[in-house]
XYZ file of C-alpha atoms in Angstrom:
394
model
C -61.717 -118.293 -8.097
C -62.058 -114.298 -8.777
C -64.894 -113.545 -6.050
C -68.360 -113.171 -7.716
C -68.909 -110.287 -5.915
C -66.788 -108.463 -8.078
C -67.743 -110.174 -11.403
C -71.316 -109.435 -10.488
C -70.309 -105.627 -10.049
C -68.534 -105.758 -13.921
C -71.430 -107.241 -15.133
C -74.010 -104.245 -13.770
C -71.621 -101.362 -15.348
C -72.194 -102.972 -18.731
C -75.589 -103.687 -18.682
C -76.580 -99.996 -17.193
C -74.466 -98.768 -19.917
C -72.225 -96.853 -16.607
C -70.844 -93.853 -17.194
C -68.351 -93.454 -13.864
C -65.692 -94.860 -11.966
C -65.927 -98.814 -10.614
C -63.861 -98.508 -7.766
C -62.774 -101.524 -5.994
C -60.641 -101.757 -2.935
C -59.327 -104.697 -1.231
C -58.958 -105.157 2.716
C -55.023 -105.583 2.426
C -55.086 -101.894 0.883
C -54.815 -101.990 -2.681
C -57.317 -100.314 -5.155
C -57.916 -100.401 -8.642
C -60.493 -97.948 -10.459
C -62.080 -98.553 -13.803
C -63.199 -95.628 -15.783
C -66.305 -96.564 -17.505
C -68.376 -95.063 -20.840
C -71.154 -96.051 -22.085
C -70.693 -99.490 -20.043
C -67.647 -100.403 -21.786
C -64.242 -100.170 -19.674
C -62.107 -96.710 -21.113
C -59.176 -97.179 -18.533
C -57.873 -98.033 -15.343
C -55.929 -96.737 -12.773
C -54.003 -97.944 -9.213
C -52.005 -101.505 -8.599
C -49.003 -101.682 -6.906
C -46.359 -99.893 -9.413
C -48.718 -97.421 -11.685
C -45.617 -95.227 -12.291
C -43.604 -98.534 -13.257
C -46.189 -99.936 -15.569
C -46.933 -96.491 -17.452
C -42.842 -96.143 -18.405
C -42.905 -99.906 -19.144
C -45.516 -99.701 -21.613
C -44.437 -96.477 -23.288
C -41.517 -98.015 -23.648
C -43.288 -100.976 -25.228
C -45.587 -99.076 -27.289
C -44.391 -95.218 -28.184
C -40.379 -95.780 -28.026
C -40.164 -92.531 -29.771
C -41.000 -90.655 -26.536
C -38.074 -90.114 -23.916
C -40.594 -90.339 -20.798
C -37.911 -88.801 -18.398
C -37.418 -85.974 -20.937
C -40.870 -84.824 -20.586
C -41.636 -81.210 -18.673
C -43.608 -82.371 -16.574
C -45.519 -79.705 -13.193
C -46.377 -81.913 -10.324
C -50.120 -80.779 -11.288
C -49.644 -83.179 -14.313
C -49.413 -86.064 -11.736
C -51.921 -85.367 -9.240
C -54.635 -86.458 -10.309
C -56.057 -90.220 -10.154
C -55.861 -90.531 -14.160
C -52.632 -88.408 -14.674
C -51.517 -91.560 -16.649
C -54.268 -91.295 -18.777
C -54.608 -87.477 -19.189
C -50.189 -87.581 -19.893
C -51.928 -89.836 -23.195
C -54.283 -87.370 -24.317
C -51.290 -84.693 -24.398
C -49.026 -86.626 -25.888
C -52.022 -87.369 -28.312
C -52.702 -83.496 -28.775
C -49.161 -82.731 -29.601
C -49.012 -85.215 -32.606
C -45.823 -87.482 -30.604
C -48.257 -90.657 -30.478
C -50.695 -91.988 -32.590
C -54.649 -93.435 -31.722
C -53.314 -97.015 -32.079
C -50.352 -96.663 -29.652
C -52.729 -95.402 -27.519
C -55.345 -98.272 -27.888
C -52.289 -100.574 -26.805
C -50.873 -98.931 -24.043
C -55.273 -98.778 -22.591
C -55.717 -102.468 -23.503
C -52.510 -103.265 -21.741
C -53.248 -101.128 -18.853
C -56.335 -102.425 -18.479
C -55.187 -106.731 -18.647
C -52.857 -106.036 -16.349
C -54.768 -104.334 -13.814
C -57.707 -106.976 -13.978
C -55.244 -110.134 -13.179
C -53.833 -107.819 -10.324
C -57.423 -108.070 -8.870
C -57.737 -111.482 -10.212
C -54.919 -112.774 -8.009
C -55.746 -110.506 -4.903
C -59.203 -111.016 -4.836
C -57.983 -114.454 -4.881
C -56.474 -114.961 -1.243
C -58.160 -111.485 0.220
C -61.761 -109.986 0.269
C -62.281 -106.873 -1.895
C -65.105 -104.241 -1.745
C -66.741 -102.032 -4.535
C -68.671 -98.724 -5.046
C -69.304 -96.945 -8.070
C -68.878 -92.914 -8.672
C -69.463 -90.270 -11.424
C -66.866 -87.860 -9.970
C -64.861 -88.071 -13.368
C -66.328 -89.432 -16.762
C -63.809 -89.806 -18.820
C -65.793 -87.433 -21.932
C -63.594 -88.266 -25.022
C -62.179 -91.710 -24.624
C -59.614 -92.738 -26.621
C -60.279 -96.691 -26.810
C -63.120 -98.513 -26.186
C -62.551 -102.079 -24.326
C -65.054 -104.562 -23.979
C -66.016 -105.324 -20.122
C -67.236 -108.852 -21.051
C -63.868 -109.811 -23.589
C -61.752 -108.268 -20.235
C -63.373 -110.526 -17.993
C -62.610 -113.703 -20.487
C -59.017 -112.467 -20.473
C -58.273 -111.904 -16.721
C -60.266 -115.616 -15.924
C -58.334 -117.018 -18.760
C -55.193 -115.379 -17.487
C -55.333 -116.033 -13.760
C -56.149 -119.906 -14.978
C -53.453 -120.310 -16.924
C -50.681 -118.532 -14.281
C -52.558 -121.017 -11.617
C -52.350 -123.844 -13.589
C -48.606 -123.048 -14.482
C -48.107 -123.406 -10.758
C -47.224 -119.615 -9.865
C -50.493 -118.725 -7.953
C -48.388 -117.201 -5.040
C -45.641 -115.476 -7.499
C -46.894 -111.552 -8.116
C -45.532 -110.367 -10.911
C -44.805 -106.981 -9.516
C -41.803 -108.512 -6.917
C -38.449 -107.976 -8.658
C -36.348 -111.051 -8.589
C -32.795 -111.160 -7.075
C -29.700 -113.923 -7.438
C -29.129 -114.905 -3.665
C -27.383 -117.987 -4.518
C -24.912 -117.313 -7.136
C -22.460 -120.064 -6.776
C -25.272 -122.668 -6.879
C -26.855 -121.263 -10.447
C -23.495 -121.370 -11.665
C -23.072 -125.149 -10.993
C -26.871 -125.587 -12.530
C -26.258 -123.344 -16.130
C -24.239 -123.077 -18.586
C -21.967 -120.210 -18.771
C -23.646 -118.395 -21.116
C -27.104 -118.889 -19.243
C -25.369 -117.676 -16.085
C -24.404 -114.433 -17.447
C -27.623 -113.720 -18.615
C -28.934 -114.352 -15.506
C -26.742 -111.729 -14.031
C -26.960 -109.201 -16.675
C -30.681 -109.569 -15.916
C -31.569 -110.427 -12.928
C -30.542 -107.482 -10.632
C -33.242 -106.506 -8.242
C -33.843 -103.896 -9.909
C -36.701 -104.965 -13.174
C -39.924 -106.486 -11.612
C -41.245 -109.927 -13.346
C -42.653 -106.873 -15.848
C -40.012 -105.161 -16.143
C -38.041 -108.033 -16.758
C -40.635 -109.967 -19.264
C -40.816 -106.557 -21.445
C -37.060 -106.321 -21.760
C -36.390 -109.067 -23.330
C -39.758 -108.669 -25.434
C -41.283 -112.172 -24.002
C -45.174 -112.887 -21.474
C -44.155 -112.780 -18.293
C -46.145 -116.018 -17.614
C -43.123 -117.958 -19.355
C -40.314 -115.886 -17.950
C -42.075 -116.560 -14.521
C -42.473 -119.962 -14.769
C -38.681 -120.625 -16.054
C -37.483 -118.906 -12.789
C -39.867 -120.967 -10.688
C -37.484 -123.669 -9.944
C -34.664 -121.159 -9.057
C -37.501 -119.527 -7.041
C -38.100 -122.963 -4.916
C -34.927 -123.599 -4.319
C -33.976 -120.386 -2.855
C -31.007 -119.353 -5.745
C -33.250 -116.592 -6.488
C -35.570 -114.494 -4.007
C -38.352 -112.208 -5.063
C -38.292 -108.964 -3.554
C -40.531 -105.883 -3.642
C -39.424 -102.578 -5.424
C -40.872 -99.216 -4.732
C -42.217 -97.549 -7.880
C -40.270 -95.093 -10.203
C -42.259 -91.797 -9.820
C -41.920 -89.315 -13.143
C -39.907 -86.304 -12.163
C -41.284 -82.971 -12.195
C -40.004 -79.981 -12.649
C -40.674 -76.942 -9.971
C -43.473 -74.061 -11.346
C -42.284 -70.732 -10.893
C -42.739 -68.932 -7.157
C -45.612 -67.046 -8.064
C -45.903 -67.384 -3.971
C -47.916 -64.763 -1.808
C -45.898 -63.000 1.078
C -47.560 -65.240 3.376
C -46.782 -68.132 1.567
C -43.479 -67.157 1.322
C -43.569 -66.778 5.528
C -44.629 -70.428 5.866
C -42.136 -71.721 3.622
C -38.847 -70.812 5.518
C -40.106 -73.432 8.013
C -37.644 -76.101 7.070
C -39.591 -79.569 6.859
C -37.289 -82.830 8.000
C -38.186 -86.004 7.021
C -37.290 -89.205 8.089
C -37.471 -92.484 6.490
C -37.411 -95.201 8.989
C -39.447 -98.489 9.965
C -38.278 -98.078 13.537
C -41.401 -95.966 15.818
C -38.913 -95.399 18.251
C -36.299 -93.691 16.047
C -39.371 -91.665 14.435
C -40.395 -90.519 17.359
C -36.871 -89.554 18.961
C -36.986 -87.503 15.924
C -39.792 -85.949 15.254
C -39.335 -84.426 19.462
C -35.880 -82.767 18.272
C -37.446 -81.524 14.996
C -40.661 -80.364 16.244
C -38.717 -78.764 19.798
C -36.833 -76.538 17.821
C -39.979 -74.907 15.511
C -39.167 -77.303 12.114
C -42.103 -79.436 10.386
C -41.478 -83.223 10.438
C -43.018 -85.956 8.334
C -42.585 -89.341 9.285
C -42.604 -92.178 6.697
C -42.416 -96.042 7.852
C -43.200 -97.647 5.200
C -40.309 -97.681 2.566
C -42.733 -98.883 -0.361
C -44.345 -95.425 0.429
C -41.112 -93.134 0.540
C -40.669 -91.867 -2.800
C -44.543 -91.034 -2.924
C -44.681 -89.103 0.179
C -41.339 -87.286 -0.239
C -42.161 -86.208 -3.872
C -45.652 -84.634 -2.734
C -43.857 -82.860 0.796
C -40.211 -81.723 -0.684
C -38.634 -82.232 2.097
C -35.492 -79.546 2.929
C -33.773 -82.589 4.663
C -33.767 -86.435 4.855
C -32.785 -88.658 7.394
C -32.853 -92.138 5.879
C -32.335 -95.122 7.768
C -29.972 -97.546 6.302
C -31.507 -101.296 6.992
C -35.317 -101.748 6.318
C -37.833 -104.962 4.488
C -38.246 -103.940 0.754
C -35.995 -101.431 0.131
C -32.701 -100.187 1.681
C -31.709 -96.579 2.358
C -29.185 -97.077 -0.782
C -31.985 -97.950 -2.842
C -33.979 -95.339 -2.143
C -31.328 -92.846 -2.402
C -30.241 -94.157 -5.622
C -33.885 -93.381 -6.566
C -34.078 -90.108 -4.991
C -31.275 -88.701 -7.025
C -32.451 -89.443 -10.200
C -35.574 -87.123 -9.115
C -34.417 -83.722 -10.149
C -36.437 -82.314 -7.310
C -34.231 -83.728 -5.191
C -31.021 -83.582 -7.256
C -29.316 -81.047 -4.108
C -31.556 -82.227 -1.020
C -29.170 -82.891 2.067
C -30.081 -87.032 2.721
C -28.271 -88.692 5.763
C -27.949 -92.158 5.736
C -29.191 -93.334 10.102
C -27.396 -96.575 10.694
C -26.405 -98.583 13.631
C -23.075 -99.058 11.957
C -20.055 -97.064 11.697
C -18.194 -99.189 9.049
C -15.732 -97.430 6.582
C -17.705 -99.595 3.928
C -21.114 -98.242 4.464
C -19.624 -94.624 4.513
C -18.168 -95.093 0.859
C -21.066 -97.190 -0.608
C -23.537 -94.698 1.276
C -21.768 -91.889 -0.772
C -21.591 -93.922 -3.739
C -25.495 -93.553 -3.921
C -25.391 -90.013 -3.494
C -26.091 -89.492 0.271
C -24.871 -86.340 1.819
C -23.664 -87.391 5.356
C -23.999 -90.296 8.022
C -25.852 -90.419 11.286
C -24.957 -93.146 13.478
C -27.150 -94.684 16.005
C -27.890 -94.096 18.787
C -29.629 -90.882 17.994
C -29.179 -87.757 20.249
C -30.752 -84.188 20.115
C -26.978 -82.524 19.922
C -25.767 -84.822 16.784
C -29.541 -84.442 15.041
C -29.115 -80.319 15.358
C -25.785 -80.293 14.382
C -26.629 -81.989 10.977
C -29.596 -79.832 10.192
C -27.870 -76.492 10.686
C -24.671 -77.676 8.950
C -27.272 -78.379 6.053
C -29.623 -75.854 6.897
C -27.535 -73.106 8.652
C -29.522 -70.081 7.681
C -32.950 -71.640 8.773
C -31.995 -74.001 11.640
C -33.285 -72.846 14.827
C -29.778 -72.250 17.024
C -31.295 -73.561 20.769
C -31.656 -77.249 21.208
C -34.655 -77.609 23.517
C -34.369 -81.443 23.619
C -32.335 -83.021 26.428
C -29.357 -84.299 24.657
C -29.743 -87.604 26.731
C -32.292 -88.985 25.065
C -31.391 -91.776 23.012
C -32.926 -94.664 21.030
C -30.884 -97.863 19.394
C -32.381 -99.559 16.753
C-alpha cells in the first residue's frame, strides 16, 4: 500500500490548482520533487540515478542528440531541474521536438512515482510544499489523478509479479556463471553475458533491448533466488562539464593554489589518518565515505588529488575510476588506488582503469607526502608535521 499520507498530499495540489514544488522526502534519505502548474504535475526531479535516467531516456526518445557531446558549464547542472531546463535548450535550439519532450516528462514522471510507490512502501515519507521555482512555460502537461492510476497500477502489478523487494535501479551481475551455463542454452548464455555486466541497471538493461523492465525483471527472478545472479548498486553517470574560463579575482586566484586532497574511503579510521597529514601540512581535504556519493561530491569540489580506496560495498575503487576518467574534468587528476594489498595483479588492473599510482596500507605521513608532492611538487608543502608513526590498517 502507497501511504495515504502521500496520496492525500497529490490530491490537495490538484484540487488548489498548486502552482509549486511537492516535495517529498523519505526517512531512509531519498527525495523526489514534483513541479506543479496549475495543479497538474509539469515534472519531477530526484530518485536514486537522475543522471542515469535522463541519458537513458534521451537515448530512448531524442537518439539524434549525442548527450556526452553536449558543452555543457557546471552552472547547467546545478540546479534542482537542470534536467528539465537541459530540455528547454535543447528545445530552443530546434535539436528536439515538443513531442520528444512530452515523452521523456511522462517517462520521468512514471518512473519517479513507482520509486516512491515502492519506498513509501517499506519506509515512512514526509511532504511540504514550496513556490521557490514555478516552472512558468511548461512544456507538457500530466495529469496528477491519471499518474496516480499508473504508479498504483504499476506498483500492483510489480507486487503481484512477485518482485516487491527487487528495485529496479540495482544493476544485476552473473556470480554464478558455471551454474547458468548448465541451466541455458548456449545462445541464452551468451546473451546473458553480453548483457548482464554490472554495469546497466534493471533500466538500463530493459531500455537496451527496447522491452518493460517489469518482464525483464521478472525473467531474472529465478536466477535472482538462486544466487546465479546478484543485484548490485551502481553510482550514477554524472554529465561532464566543461571548465568556464578563469575570469578569477587575484584573491581568488590566492585561495586556489591551496591544493584540495580527497579521499574516497568507507574506512573512518583511514579518513581520519588522512585528513591529519593533509590538513598538518596547510592542504584542504574532503572526505567522502559513501561510494554511491563519490562522483557527486568530487565533480562539485575538483579535487587536485585522489586517494581512492580499493575494496568498498557498491562500488570498487576500479569502478569509480573507470567512471572518473570518462569525466573530462578529471581526464589528468593524479588518483591513487589505497589498498591493503600489494599484488602485481591489482597494480596492472588498477592501471588498466586509469589510476595514477598505488598506496598500500598501512598508511603513514612520510608515504602520503611523498605521493602528493610527486603529483603536486610545485604546491606541496615540503615539512611533514605529522609523526610518521602513525598508522592505520584497514
Amino acid at each position: 500500500m502507497v501511504s495515504n499520507n502521500v496520496l492525500n498530499e497529490f490530491k490537495t495540489c490538484t484540487q488548489l490548482q498548486y502552482n509549486g514544488q511537492l516535495n517529498i522526502h523519505s526517512s531512509k534519505g531519498h527525495q523526489w520533487t514534483f513541479y506543479y502548474r496549475l495543479g497538474r504535475i509539469v515534472w519531477a526531479t530526484g530518485g536514486t540515478h537522475p543522471f542515469r535516467r535522463w541519458r537513458r531516456l534521451m537515448a530512448q526518445h531524442c537518439p539524434q542528440v549525442d548527450v556526452d557531446k553536449m558543452q555543457l558549464r557546471k552552472q547547467d547542472i546545478s540546479m534542482n531541474y537542470w534536467d528539465y531546463r537541459l530540455l528547454e535548450i535543447l528545445y530552443k535550439k530546434q535539436k528536439i521536438q515538443r513531442e520528444q519532450i512530452q515523452a521523456i516528462v511522462e517517462n520521468t514522471i512514471t518512473e519517479l512515482l513507482f520509486d516512491l510507490a515502492q519506498q513509501s512502501n517499506f519506509v515512512s515519507v514526509s511532504c511540504d510544499r514550496n513556490q521557490k521555482v514555478i516552472l512558468e512555460t511548461p512544456m507538457s502537461f500530466t495529469s496528477a489523478d491519471v499518474s496516480m492510476k499508473q504508479m498504483l497500477d504499476s506498483w500492483k502489478n510489480w507486487s503481484e509479479a512477485g518482485l516487491a523487494n527487487l528495485v529496479p535501479d540495482l544493476a544485476p551481475v552473473i556470480r554464478r556463471p558455471e551454474q547458468l551455463q548448465q541451466q541455458v542454452s548456449p545462445s541464452v548464455y551468451k546473451n546473458f553475458v553480453n548483457l548482464i555486466n554490472g554495469k546497466s541497471t534493471l533500466r538500463d538493461l530493459a531500455a537496451k533491448i527496447k522491452q518493460n523492465v517489469l518482464p525483464v525483471s521478472r525473467s531474472l527472478l529465478p536466477y535472482v533466488l538462486k544466487g546465479i545472479i546478484e543485484l548490485v548498486e551502481l553510482p550514477d553517470l554524472p554529465l561532464a562539464v566543461i571548465e568556464s574560463p578563469n575570469t578569477s579575482t587575484p584573491v581568488q586566484a590566492k585561495k586556489s593554489k591551496v591544493p584540495v586532497i580527497a579521499c574516497v574511503d568507507d574506512s573512518p579510521q583511514v579518513c581520519k589518518m588522512l585528513e591529519d597529514i593533509i590538513t598538518a601540512n596547510g592542504m584542504k581535504f574532503i572526505k567522502i565515505q559513501d561510494a554511491v556519493q563519490a562522483l557527486p561530491i568530487l565533480i562539485q569540489e575538483k579535487p587536485d588529488l585522489i586517494f581512492l580506496d580499493l575494496i568498498m560495498p557498491v562500488a570498487s575503487g576500479y569502478e569509480i575510476c573507470t567512471q572518473l576518467r570518462r569525466i573530462s574534468t578529471f581526464a589528468n587528476t593524479p588518483v591513487v588506488i589505497v589498498t591493503g594489498n600489494d599484488g602485481l595483479l591489482d597494480r596492472v588492473r588498477a592501471k588498466v582503469v586509469g589510476s595514477t599510482d598505488f598506496l598500500t596500507k598501512p598508511v603513514t605521513a612520510d608515504r602520503v607526502m611523498s605521493i602528493v608532492r610527486k603529483y603536486l611538487p610545485m604546491q606541496a608543502s615540503s615539512t611533514v608535521k605529522t609523526s610518521s608513526r602513525l598508522e592505520v590498517c584497514h
